[in-house]
Coordinates of C-alpha atoms and ligand atoms in Angstrom, one line a residue:
M1 CA -5.9 138.4 -76.6
F2 CA -8.0 140.8 -74.6
D3 CA -6.7 139.8 -71.2
R4 CA -4.1 142.6 -70.8
F5 CA -6.8 145.2 -71.7
K6 CA -9.3 143.7 -69.3
T7 CA -6.7 143.6 -66.5
A8 CA -5.8 147.2 -67.1
I9 CA -9.5 148.2 -66.7
A10 CA -10.1 145.9 -63.7
E11 CA -7.1 147.1 -61.8
Q12 CA -7.8 150.8 -62.2
L13 CA -11.6 150.5 -61.7
S14 CA -11.0 148.4 -58.6
E15 CA -8.8 151.1 -57.1
I16 CA -11.3 153.9 -58.0
S17 CA -14.4 152.0 -56.7
G18 CA -13.0 149.8 -54.0
G19 CA -14.7 146.8 -55.8
D20 CA -13.1 143.5 -56.4
A21 CA -10.8 143.4 -59.5
K22 CA -11.7 139.8 -60.3
V23 CA -15.4 140.6 -60.3
I24 CA -14.7 143.5 -62.7
F25 CA -12.5 141.4 -65.0
E26 CA -15.1 138.6 -65.2
G27 CA -17.9 141.2 -65.7
L28 CA -16.4 143.0 -68.7
Q29 CA -18.6 142.1 -71.7
P30 CA -18.8 143.3 -75.3
P31 CA -21.4 146.2 -75.3
K32 CA -24.7 145.6 -77.0
E33 CA -24.0 148.4 -79.5
E34 CA -20.7 148.6 -81.4
T35 CA -20.5 152.3 -81.0
H36 CA -20.3 151.9 -77.3
G37 CA -16.7 150.8 -77.4
D38 CA -15.2 147.4 -76.7
F39 CA -16.1 146.5 -73.2
S40 CA -19.0 147.3 -70.9
F41 CA -19.2 146.9 -67.2
A42 CA -22.5 146.9 -65.2
I43 CA -21.9 148.8 -61.9
P44 CA -24.5 146.8 -59.9
R45 CA -22.2 143.8 -60.2
L46 CA -19.9 145.6 -57.7
R47 CA -22.5 145.3 -55.0
I48 CA -21.6 148.7 -53.6
K49 CA -24.3 150.7 -51.8
G50 CA -25.4 153.8 -53.7
N51 CA -26.9 154.9 -57.0
P52 CA -25.4 152.9 -59.8
K53 CA -26.0 155.6 -62.4
Q54 CA -24.3 158.2 -60.3
M55 CA -21.4 155.8 -59.5
A56 CA -21.0 155.1 -63.2
I57 CA -20.7 158.8 -63.9
D58 CA -18.2 159.4 -61.0
F59 CA -16.0 156.3 -61.8
A60 CA -15.9 157.1 -65.5
E61 CA -14.8 160.6 -64.8
K62 CA -12.0 159.4 -62.5
F63 CA -10.8 156.8 -64.9
K64 CA -7.5 157.8 -66.5
T65 CA -7.0 156.8 -70.1
N66 CA -3.6 155.2 -70.9
E67 CA -1.8 153.4 -73.7
L68 CA -4.2 150.5 -73.5
I69 CA -7.6 152.1 -72.7
T70 CA -8.4 155.1 -74.8
K71 CA -11.9 156.0 -73.4
A72 CA -14.2 155.4 -70.4
A73 CA -17.7 156.7 -70.6
S74 CA -20.8 156.2 -68.5
S75 CA -24.1 155.1 -70.0
G76 CA -26.8 154.6 -67.4
P77 CA -25.6 152.1 -64.9
F78 CA -22.8 151.0 -67.2
I79 CA -19.3 152.2 -68.0
N80 CA -18.1 151.6 -71.6
F81 CA -14.5 151.3 -72.4
S82 CA -12.6 151.6 -75.6
I83 CA -9.2 149.9 -76.2
D84 CA -6.3 151.0 -78.3
K85 CA -6.9 149.1 -81.6
N86 CA -3.4 149.5 -82.7
V87 CA -2.1 147.8 -79.6
L88 CA -4.6 145.0 -80.2
R89 CA -3.6 144.7 -83.8
D90 CA 0.1 144.4 -83.0
D91 CA -0.5 141.9 -80.2
V92 CA -2.8 139.7 -82.4
L93 CA -0.5 139.7 -85.5
K94 CA 2.5 138.9 -83.3
A95 CA 0.7 136.1 -81.4
V96 CA -0.6 134.4 -84.6
Y97 CA 2.7 134.6 -86.3
E98 CA 4.5 133.1 -83.3
Q99 CA 2.0 130.4 -82.4
K100 CA 0.6 129.4 -85.8
E101 CA -1.2 126.1 -85.5
K102 CA -1.2 126.6 -81.7
Y103 CA -2.9 130.0 -81.9
G104 CA -6.1 129.8 -79.8
T105 CA -5.0 126.9 -77.6
N106 CA -4.5 127.2 -73.9
T107 CA -3.2 125.0 -71.1
T108 CA -6.2 125.2 -68.7
G109 CA -6.6 121.4 -68.8
K110 CA -3.0 120.6 -68.2
G111 CA -2.4 117.4 -66.3
Q112 CA -6.1 116.3 -66.7
H113 CA -7.3 113.3 -68.6
A114 CA -10.6 113.0 -70.4
I115 CA -12.1 109.9 -72.1
V116 CA -14.4 110.6 -75.0
E117 CA -16.5 107.7 -75.9
F118 CA -18.1 108.1 -79.4
S119 CA -19.2 106.6 -82.7
S120 CA -19.8 103.1 -81.1
P121 CA -21.6 101.3 -84.0
N122 CA -23.0 97.9 -83.7
I123 CA -21.5 95.0 -85.5
A124 CA -23.8 93.5 -88.2
K125 CA -26.1 96.4 -87.9
P126 CA -26.4 99.6 -90.0
F127 CA -24.1 102.5 -89.3
H128 CA -27.0 104.9 -89.1
A129 CA -27.2 108.7 -89.1
G130 CA -27.1 108.6 -85.3
H131 CA -23.7 107.0 -85.4
L132 CA -22.5 109.5 -87.9
R133 CA -23.5 112.4 -85.6
S134 CA -21.8 110.7 -82.6
T135 CA -18.7 110.2 -84.7
I136 CA -18.3 113.8 -85.8
I137 CA -19.5 115.4 -82.6
G138 CA -17.3 113.1 -80.6
H139 CA -14.2 113.9 -82.7
F140 CA -15.0 117.6 -82.3
I141 CA -15.0 117.2 -78.5
C142 CA -11.7 115.4 -78.6
Q143 CA -10.1 118.2 -80.6
L144 CA -11.6 120.9 -78.4
Y145 CA -10.4 119.2 -75.2
K146 CA -6.9 118.9 -76.6
A147 CA -6.9 122.6 -77.6
N148 CA -7.7 123.3 -74.0
G149 CA -4.7 121.4 -72.8
W150 CA -6.3 118.1 -71.8
D151 CA -5.0 114.6 -72.4
V152 CA -7.6 112.8 -74.4
T153 CA -8.3 109.1 -74.9
S154 CA -10.7 108.5 -77.7
M155 CA -12.8 105.3 -77.3
N156 CA -15.1 103.4 -79.5
Y157 CA -17.5 101.2 -77.5
L158 CA -18.7 98.7 -80.1
G159 CA -22.0 97.0 -79.9
D160 CA -20.6 93.6 -80.2
W161 CA -22.3 91.5 -77.6
G162 CA -25.8 90.3 -76.8
K163 CA -28.3 87.8 -78.0
Q164 CA -28.3 89.2 -81.5
Y165 CA -24.7 88.0 -81.9
G166 CA -25.9 84.5 -81.1
L167 CA -28.4 85.0 -83.9
L168 CA -25.7 86.3 -86.2
A169 CA -23.6 83.2 -85.6
V170 CA -26.5 80.9 -86.3
G171 CA -27.2 82.9 -89.4
F172 CA -23.6 82.7 -90.6
K173 CA -23.8 78.9 -90.5
K174 CA -26.7 79.1 -93.0
Y175 CA -25.9 82.1 -95.1
G176 CA -22.3 83.0 -94.5
S177 CA -19.6 83.1 -97.1
E178 CA -15.9 83.2 -96.2
E179 CA -15.2 85.0 -99.5
K180 CA -17.7 87.8 -98.9
L181 CA -16.6 88.1 -95.3
E182 CA -13.0 88.8 -96.4
Q183 CA -14.2 91.2 -99.1
D184 CA -16.4 93.4 -97.0
P185 CA -17.1 92.1 -93.5
I186 CA -19.3 95.0 -92.4
K187 CA -21.7 94.6 -95.4
H188 CA -21.7 90.8 -95.4
L189 CA -22.4 90.4 -91.7
Y190 CA -25.2 92.9 -92.2
E191 CA -26.7 90.8 -95.0
V192 CA -26.5 87.6 -93.0
Y193 CA -28.1 89.4 -90.1
V194 CA -31.0 90.6 -92.2
S195 CA -31.6 87.2 -93.6
I196 CA -31.6 85.3 -90.4
N197 CA -33.6 87.9 -88.6
A198 CA -36.4 87.6 -91.2
E199 CA -36.3 83.8 -90.8
A200 CA -36.3 84.0 -87.0
E201 CA -39.5 86.0 -87.1
N202 CA -41.5 83.0 -88.2
D203 CA -39.4 80.3 -86.6
P204 CA -39.1 80.4 -82.8
N205 CA -36.6 77.6 -83.1
I206 CA -34.0 79.9 -84.4
Q207 CA -34.5 82.3 -81.5
D208 CA -33.9 79.4 -79.1
Q209 CA -30.7 78.5 -81.0
A210 CA -29.5 82.1 -80.8
R211 CA -30.2 82.3 -77.1
A212 CA -28.4 79.1 -76.5
Y213 CA -25.5 80.3 -78.6
F214 CA -25.2 83.6 -76.7
K215 CA -25.3 81.7 -73.4
R216 CA -22.3 79.7 -74.5
M217 CA -20.6 83.0 -75.5
E218 CA -21.2 84.4 -72.0
E219 CA -19.9 81.3 -70.5
G220 CA -16.6 81.8 -72.4
D221 CA -16.9 78.7 -74.7
E222 CA -13.8 79.0 -76.8
E223 CA -15.2 77.4 -79.9
V224 CA -18.1 79.9 -80.3
L225 CA -15.9 82.8 -79.2
G226 CA -13.4 82.1 -81.9
L227 CA -15.9 82.8 -84.6
W228 CA -17.2 85.9 -82.9
Q229 CA -13.7 87.2 -82.4
R230 CA -13.1 86.9 -86.2
F231 CA -16.2 88.9 -86.9
R232 CA -15.1 91.5 -84.5
D233 CA -11.5 91.8 -85.7
M234 CA -12.5 92.0 -89.3
S235 CA -15.2 94.6 -88.7
I236 CA -12.7 96.7 -86.7
A237 CA -10.1 96.5 -89.5
K238 CA -12.7 97.8 -92.0
Y239 CA -14.0 100.5 -89.6
K240 CA -10.4 101.7 -89.2
D241 CA -10.2 102.4 -92.9
I242 CA -13.4 104.3 -92.9
Y243 CA -12.5 106.4 -89.9
A244 CA -9.1 107.1 -91.4
R245 CA -10.9 108.7 -94.3
L246 CA -12.5 111.1 -91.7
G247 CA -9.1 111.7 -90.1
I248 CA -10.4 110.0 -87.0
H249 CA -8.3 107.7 -84.8
F250 CA -9.5 105.7 -81.8
D251 CA -7.0 105.1 -79.1
V252 CA -9.2 102.2 -77.8
Y253 CA -11.6 99.8 -79.5
S254 CA -13.6 98.7 -76.5
G255 CA -17.0 97.3 -76.7
E256 CA -19.7 95.6 -74.8
S257 CA -17.9 92.3 -75.2
Q258 CA -14.8 93.6 -73.5
V259 CA -16.6 94.1 -70.2
T260 CA -15.9 91.0 -68.2
N261 CA -14.9 91.2 -64.6
G262 CA -16.3 94.6 -64.2
M263 CA -19.8 93.2 -64.7
N264 CA -19.6 90.7 -61.9
R265 CA -18.2 93.3 -59.7
A266 CA -21.0 95.6 -60.7
M267 CA -23.5 93.0 -59.8
K268 CA -21.8 92.4 -56.5
L269 CA -21.8 96.2 -55.8
L270 CA -25.5 96.4 -56.6
E271 CA -26.3 93.5 -54.4
D272 CA -24.2 94.8 -51.5
A273 CA -25.9 98.1 -51.8
G274 CA -29.2 96.3 -51.5
M275 CA -30.4 97.5 -54.9
V276 CA -31.2 94.3 -56.6
K277 CA -34.6 92.8 -56.6
E278 CA -35.7 89.3 -57.8
D279 CA -38.5 89.3 -60.2
D280 CA -39.7 85.9 -61.6
G281 CA -36.1 84.6 -61.8
A282 CA -34.7 87.8 -63.3
Q283 CA -32.9 90.6 -61.4
L284 CA -33.7 94.2 -61.6
I285 CA -33.0 97.5 -59.9
D286 CA -35.8 99.8 -58.9
L287 CA -35.2 103.4 -59.9
E288 CA -38.9 104.4 -59.7
K289 CA -38.1 106.8 -56.9
Y290 CA -36.1 108.8 -59.4
K291 CA -38.7 108.5 -62.1
L292 CA -36.4 106.2 -64.0
G293 CA -38.5 103.1 -63.9
K294 CA -37.3 99.6 -63.2
A295 CA -34.2 98.3 -65.0
L296 CA -33.4 94.7 -65.7
V297 CA -29.8 93.9 -65.0
K298 CA -29.8 90.1 -65.4
K299 CA -32.1 87.9 -67.4
K300 CA -33.8 84.7 -66.2
D301 CA -31.2 82.6 -68.0
G302 CA -28.4 84.5 -66.3
T303 CA -27.3 86.5 -69.3
T304 CA -26.6 90.2 -68.9
L305 CA -28.0 93.3 -70.5
Y306 CA -26.9 96.6 -72.1
L307 CA -27.2 98.5 -68.8
T308 CA -25.3 95.9 -66.8
R309 CA -22.5 96.0 -69.3
D310 CA -22.4 99.8 -69.1
I311 CA -22.2 99.8 -65.3
G312 CA -19.4 97.2 -65.5
A313 CA -17.6 99.2 -68.2
A314 CA -17.8 102.4 -66.1
I315 CA -16.1 100.7 -63.2
E316 CA -13.4 99.2 -65.4
R317 CA -12.7 102.4 -67.2
Y318 CA -12.1 104.3 -64.0
E319 CA -9.7 101.7 -62.8
T320 CA -7.8 101.6 -66.1
Y321 CA -7.7 105.3 -66.8
K322 CA -8.3 107.2 -63.6
F323 CA -10.0 109.9 -65.8
D324 CA -10.9 113.3 -64.6
K325 CA -13.8 113.4 -67.0
I326 CA -15.6 110.9 -69.2
I327 CA -18.0 112.0 -71.9
Y328 CA -20.5 109.7 -73.6
V329 CA -21.5 111.0 -77.0
V330 CA -24.8 109.2 -77.6
S331 CA -28.1 110.1 -79.3
S332 CA -30.8 111.7 -77.2
Q333 CA -32.9 108.5 -78.0
Q334 CA -30.8 107.0 -75.2
D335 CA -31.3 109.7 -72.7
H336 CA -33.2 107.4 -70.5
H337 CA -30.6 104.7 -70.6
L338 CA -27.8 107.1 -69.7
K339 CA -29.8 108.6 -66.9
Q340 CA -30.3 105.1 -65.5
L341 CA -26.6 104.4 -65.8
F342 CA -25.4 107.6 -64.2
K343 CA -28.1 107.4 -61.4
T344 CA -26.9 103.8 -60.6
I345 CA -23.3 104.9 -60.4
D346 CA -24.4 107.7 -58.2
L347 CA -26.3 105.3 -55.9
L348 CA -23.3 103.0 -55.7
K349 CA -21.5 106.0 -54.1
L350 CA -18.5 105.5 -56.4
P351 CA -16.1 108.3 -55.6
Y352 CA -15.8 109.3 -59.3
A353 CA -19.6 109.5 -59.9
D354 CA -19.4 113.2 -60.6
K355 CA -17.0 112.8 -63.6
F356 CA -19.6 111.3 -66.0
Q357 CA -21.3 113.4 -68.7
H358 CA -23.7 112.6 -71.5
I359 CA -23.5 114.7 -74.6
N360 CA -26.6 114.0 -76.6
Y361 CA -28.0 115.1 -80.0
G362 CA -31.1 115.0 -82.1
L363 CA -32.0 113.1 -85.2
I364 CA -31.1 113.6 -88.8
L365 CA -34.3 113.1 -90.8
G366 CA -34.4 111.8 -94.3
M367 CA -30.8 110.9 -94.8
S368 CA -30.9 108.6 -97.8
T369 CA -28.9 108.5 -101.0
R370 CA -30.7 109.6 -104.1
K371 CA -31.1 105.9 -104.8
G372 CA -32.5 104.8 -101.5
T373 CA -31.7 104.4 -97.8
V374 CA -28.2 104.6 -96.6
V375 CA -27.1 102.1 -94.1
F376 CA -23.3 102.4 -94.2
L377 CA -21.0 105.3 -93.4
E378 CA -19.0 104.5 -96.5
D379 CA -22.0 105.0 -98.7
I380 CA -22.8 108.4 -97.2
L381 CA -19.3 109.5 -97.8
D382 CA -19.0 108.1 -101.3
N383 CA -22.3 109.5 -102.3
T384 CA -21.6 113.0 -101.2
R385 CA -18.1 112.9 -102.7
D386 CA -19.4 111.8 -106.1
H387 CA -22.0 114.5 -106.1
M388 CA -19.5 117.1 -105.1
H389 CA -17.1 115.9 -107.8
E390 CA -19.8 116.5 -110.4
V391 CA -20.4 120.0 -109.2
M392 CA -16.7 120.7 -109.3
K393 CA -16.3 119.5 -112.8
Q394 CA -18.7 122.1 -114.0
N395 CA -16.0 124.7 -113.4
E396 CA -13.6 123.4 -116.0
D397 CA -10.7 125.9 -115.6
K398 CA -10.5 125.5 -111.9
Y399 CA -11.0 121.8 -112.1
A400 CA -8.0 121.5 -114.4
Q401 CA -5.8 123.1 -111.8
L402 CA -6.4 120.6 -109.1
E403 CA -3.8 118.0 -108.6
E404 CA -6.0 115.6 -106.6
P405 CA -9.6 116.3 -107.5
E406 CA -10.8 113.2 -105.7
Y407 CA -9.2 114.2 -102.5
V408 CA -10.6 117.7 -102.8
A409 CA -14.1 116.4 -103.5
D410 CA -13.8 114.2 -100.5
V411 CA -12.8 117.0 -98.2
V412 CA -15.3 119.5 -99.5
S413 CA -18.1 117.0 -99.2
K414 CA -17.1 116.1 -95.6
S415 CA -17.0 119.8 -94.9
A416 CA -20.5 120.1 -96.3
I417 CA -21.8 117.2 -94.2
Y418 CA -20.2 118.4 -91.0
V419 CA -21.1 122.0 -91.3
Q420 CA -24.7 121.2 -92.0
D421 CA -24.7 119.0 -88.9
F422 CA -22.9 121.5 -86.7
A423 CA -25.0 124.5 -87.8
A424 CA -27.6 124.3 -85.1
R425 CA -27.5 123.3 -81.5
R426 CA -26.9 119.6 -81.1
I427 CA -30.2 118.7 -79.5
K428 CA -32.1 119.9 -82.6
D429 CA -33.3 117.4 -85.2
Y430 CA -32.6 118.5 -88.7
K431 CA -33.6 117.4 -92.2
F432 CA -30.7 116.2 -94.4
N433 CA -30.8 118.5 -97.4
W434 CA -28.9 117.6 -100.5
D435 CA -29.3 121.0 -102.1
R436 CA -27.9 122.6 -99.0
V437 CA -25.1 120.1 -98.7
L438 CA -24.0 120.7 -102.3
S439 CA -24.3 124.5 -102.2
F440 CA -21.2 126.6 -102.2
E441 CA -23.0 129.6 -100.9
G442 CA -24.4 130.7 -97.6
D443 CA -23.2 129.2 -94.3
T444 CA -21.9 126.0 -95.7
G445 CA -18.8 123.9 -95.4
P446 CA -17.7 124.5 -99.0
Y447 CA -18.0 128.3 -98.3
L448 CA -15.6 128.0 -95.3
Q449 CA -13.1 125.9 -97.3
Y450 CA -13.4 128.3 -100.2
A451 CA -12.5 131.2 -97.9
H452 CA -9.4 129.3 -96.7
A453 CA -8.3 128.2 -100.2
R454 CA -8.7 131.7 -101.4
L455 CA -6.4 133.1 -98.7
C456 CA -3.8 130.4 -99.6
S457 CA -4.0 131.4 -103.2
M458 CA -3.5 135.0 -102.3
E459 CA -0.3 134.1 -100.4
R460 CA 0.9 132.1 -103.3
R461 CA 0.3 135.0 -105.7
A462 CA 1.5 137.9 -103.7
N463 CA 4.8 139.5 -104.8
V464 CA 5.8 139.9 -101.1
K465 CA 6.5 137.3 -98.4
I466 CA 5.0 137.0 -95.0
N467 CA 7.1 139.4 -92.9
P468 CA 6.5 139.5 -89.2
N469 CA 8.4 142.8 -89.0
A470 CA 6.2 144.5 -91.6
D471 CA 5.4 148.2 -90.8
L472 CA 1.9 147.9 -89.4
S473 CA 1.3 151.6 -89.1
V474 CA 0.1 151.7 -92.7
L475 CA -2.9 149.6 -91.7
T476 CA -5.7 152.1 -91.1
E477 CA -8.7 150.7 -92.9
P478 CA -11.8 149.6 -91.0
A479 CA -11.6 146.2 -92.7
V480 CA -8.3 145.6 -91.0
Y481 CA -9.9 146.1 -87.6
S482 CA -12.9 143.9 -88.4
I483 CA -10.6 141.0 -89.2
I484 CA -8.3 141.7 -86.3
T485 CA -11.2 141.8 -83.8
M486 CA -12.5 138.5 -85.1
V487 CA -9.1 136.8 -85.0
A488 CA -8.5 138.2 -81.5
Q489 CA -11.7 136.5 -80.3
W490 CA -10.6 133.0 -81.3
P491 CA -8.8 132.0 -78.1
D492 CA -11.9 133.0 -76.1
V493 CA -14.1 130.9 -78.4
V494 CA -11.9 127.9 -77.7
K495 CA -12.2 128.4 -74.0
S496 CA -15.9 129.2 -73.8
T497 CA -17.0 126.4 -76.0
M498 CA -15.8 124.0 -73.3
E499 CA -18.8 125.0 -71.3
T500 CA -21.4 123.9 -73.8
L501 CA -19.5 121.5 -76.1
E502 CA -21.6 122.9 -78.9
P503 CA -19.9 122.7 -82.4
S504 CA -22.4 125.4 -83.5
T505 CA -20.4 128.0 -81.5
V506 CA -17.3 127.3 -83.5
V507 CA -19.3 127.1 -86.8
T508 CA -20.9 130.5 -86.1
Y509 CA -17.5 132.0 -85.3
T510 CA -15.9 130.5 -88.4
T511 CA -18.6 131.7 -90.6
R512 CA -18.4 135.3 -89.2
L513 CA -14.7 135.3 -89.7
S514 CA -15.0 134.1 -93.3
R515 CA -17.6 136.8 -94.0
E516 CA -15.2 139.5 -92.6
I517 CA -12.5 138.1 -94.9
A518 CA -14.8 138.2 -97.9
R519 CA -15.8 141.7 -97.2
A520 CA -12.2 142.8 -96.9
W521 CA -11.3 141.4 -100.3
E522 CA -13.2 144.2 -101.8
T523 CA -11.1 147.1 -100.4
L524 CA -8.0 145.7 -98.9
W525 CA -5.8 144.7 -101.8
V526 CA -2.4 143.1 -101.8
V527 CA -1.6 142.8 -105.5
N528 CA -0.3 145.9 -107.3
Q529 CA 0.2 147.8 -104.0
P530 CA 3.4 149.4 -102.8
E531 CA 5.6 146.8 -101.1
N532 CA 5.2 148.1 -97.5
I533 CA 1.4 148.2 -97.8
A534 CA 1.2 144.8 -99.5
E535 CA 3.4 143.3 -96.7
A536 CA 1.3 144.7 -93.9
R537 CA -2.0 143.6 -95.4
L538 CA -0.7 140.2 -96.2
L539 CA 0.2 139.7 -92.6
V540 CA -3.5 140.5 -91.7
Y541 CA -4.8 138.0 -94.2
Y542 CA -2.2 135.5 -92.9
S543 CA -3.5 135.8 -89.4
A544 CA -7.0 135.2 -90.7
R545 CA -5.9 132.2 -92.7
I546 CA -4.1 130.6 -89.7
T547 CA -7.1 131.2 -87.5
L548 CA -9.6 129.9 -90.0
G549 CA -7.4 126.7 -90.5
N550 CA -7.2 126.2 -86.7
A551 CA -11.0 126.5 -86.4
L552 CA -11.6 124.1 -89.3
R553 CA -9.3 121.6 -87.7
I554 CA -11.2 121.8 -84.4
L555 CA -14.3 121.0 -86.3
G556 CA -12.5 117.9 -87.6
L557 CA -11.8 119.2 -91.2
D558 CA -8.6 119.5 -93.1
P559 CA -8.3 123.1 -94.4
L560 CA -7.9 123.0 -98.2
E561 CA -5.2 125.0 -99.9
R562 CA -6.8 124.8 -103.3
M563 CA -10.3 123.9 -104.4
Ligands
LIG1 N1 -23.8 100.8 -79.6 C1 -24.8 101.7 -79.1 C2 -25.9 101.9 -80.2 O1 -25.5 101.9 -81.3 C3 -24.3 103.0 -78.6 C4 -23.3 102.9 -77.4 C5 -23.4 104.1 -76.6 N2 -22.5 104.0 -75.4 C6 -22.7 103.4 -74.3 N3 -21.8 103.4 -73.4 N4 -23.9 102.8 -74.0 O2 -27.0 102.2 -79.9

């Protein structure tokens, strides 16, 4: 939104100073103090010999104001510029009206393909808070990449292979029930796993059986693979339902089990590169030189490991998708593993080694239901929804107006969970706080949804319609400009968040926008106003509503029309 203003400054200042227009364009920043205008430029960036303060004075004096730039003034070694707010207002309102859901998106990633691997729970194990974070952060990254014009493949890399699945199969023979498996595969497999695990602790015999079973799996024994395939298929079907509730879709359900050929090829590549060392029958790669220790890639009995499968998967993924970028959204508890993986890919001199990125995050502490520990995603969602539903019922009048209170409770509670999670930088641990999750005030998900729903309600109740040709010259209040300035920043937020992939950047922006909207409610009325004023103001609120909705969608949330 600001590009044409920045270009106008850059072109003229370049002519006056002889400096590079591009350097000026890139160097234009919002000034520290609001009273200093809209953009500030630091003269030393030009790398021109002379006294920066004197140059700032000279250049500002020579700068001719025009229909876009209304003021240029020096301040120490800086020049501060003010832009014509009415031009900005007209540009913004027009752009939002024309682009609607697309407002804020850009095409910088056109023709490029990214794979985002996220969520990746383990079959028969709890879906813990770490998986929840991977799920929502990963989905956010997909939305963000799409908004920046990329093609995105979302991938779930299930933990569905390894000795523990041998153990699970052994357990299923003893404790399994077909009926329960049909009913809720995820929970039942978990129960079976817990029982057999407890038994295996005291009985080495069971461990041996599990090892032998897994060996048969790795050898491709059809009988054992049949059972395992059923576990996997049924778990995926159930997962799909739960993800659907979050509005999340995976293009690919991959998993450790799906890495086949790639692994042998990985082993061969490692051997050819002279990286593999024998150690008492097992094989390992030595990454001591890079302070990454030694990593086992093949066990004594010939079975493979988590790392080996990841190396194989990386090779297969590139061959299948020819991605320009691949992002692994995995807890910082696995930093070491991913460093080993990426280092190995690097050492193998694979030409695509620079396309890998690990996006990590800290822990959620103390996430349990009020009854006890949560182990399944579904429980987390149900629990929060039910609590939220109770809170909503307390406001009887409003509650009576909702057509689908369950749906609203579900979306509001998701918003609460997400925004709490996204509030700080990813790497930070945080304590799950029920009071905060359920609060409708402060920087919370419900607050953002409420701002959106309130804007929708205003549009429903206004006695005028959204009119793109409304006479905007009646808009003179400072509240208008506060909203317009926020709305105008959204396209830049979408772009700049690509550098950090921090959801908190978008949450901070969305909260600020919501606050400006709330502040405007007090002075900028639409009801009971002359028609021309109502129309113009409604268009401003409309631009805020569209932008807020777009921001919520990038965060992975459905904007609510009523709540
Ligand atoms: N399934 C793993 C876990 O729950 C996460 C997988 C992460 N991705 C990967 N490519 N290693 O710990």
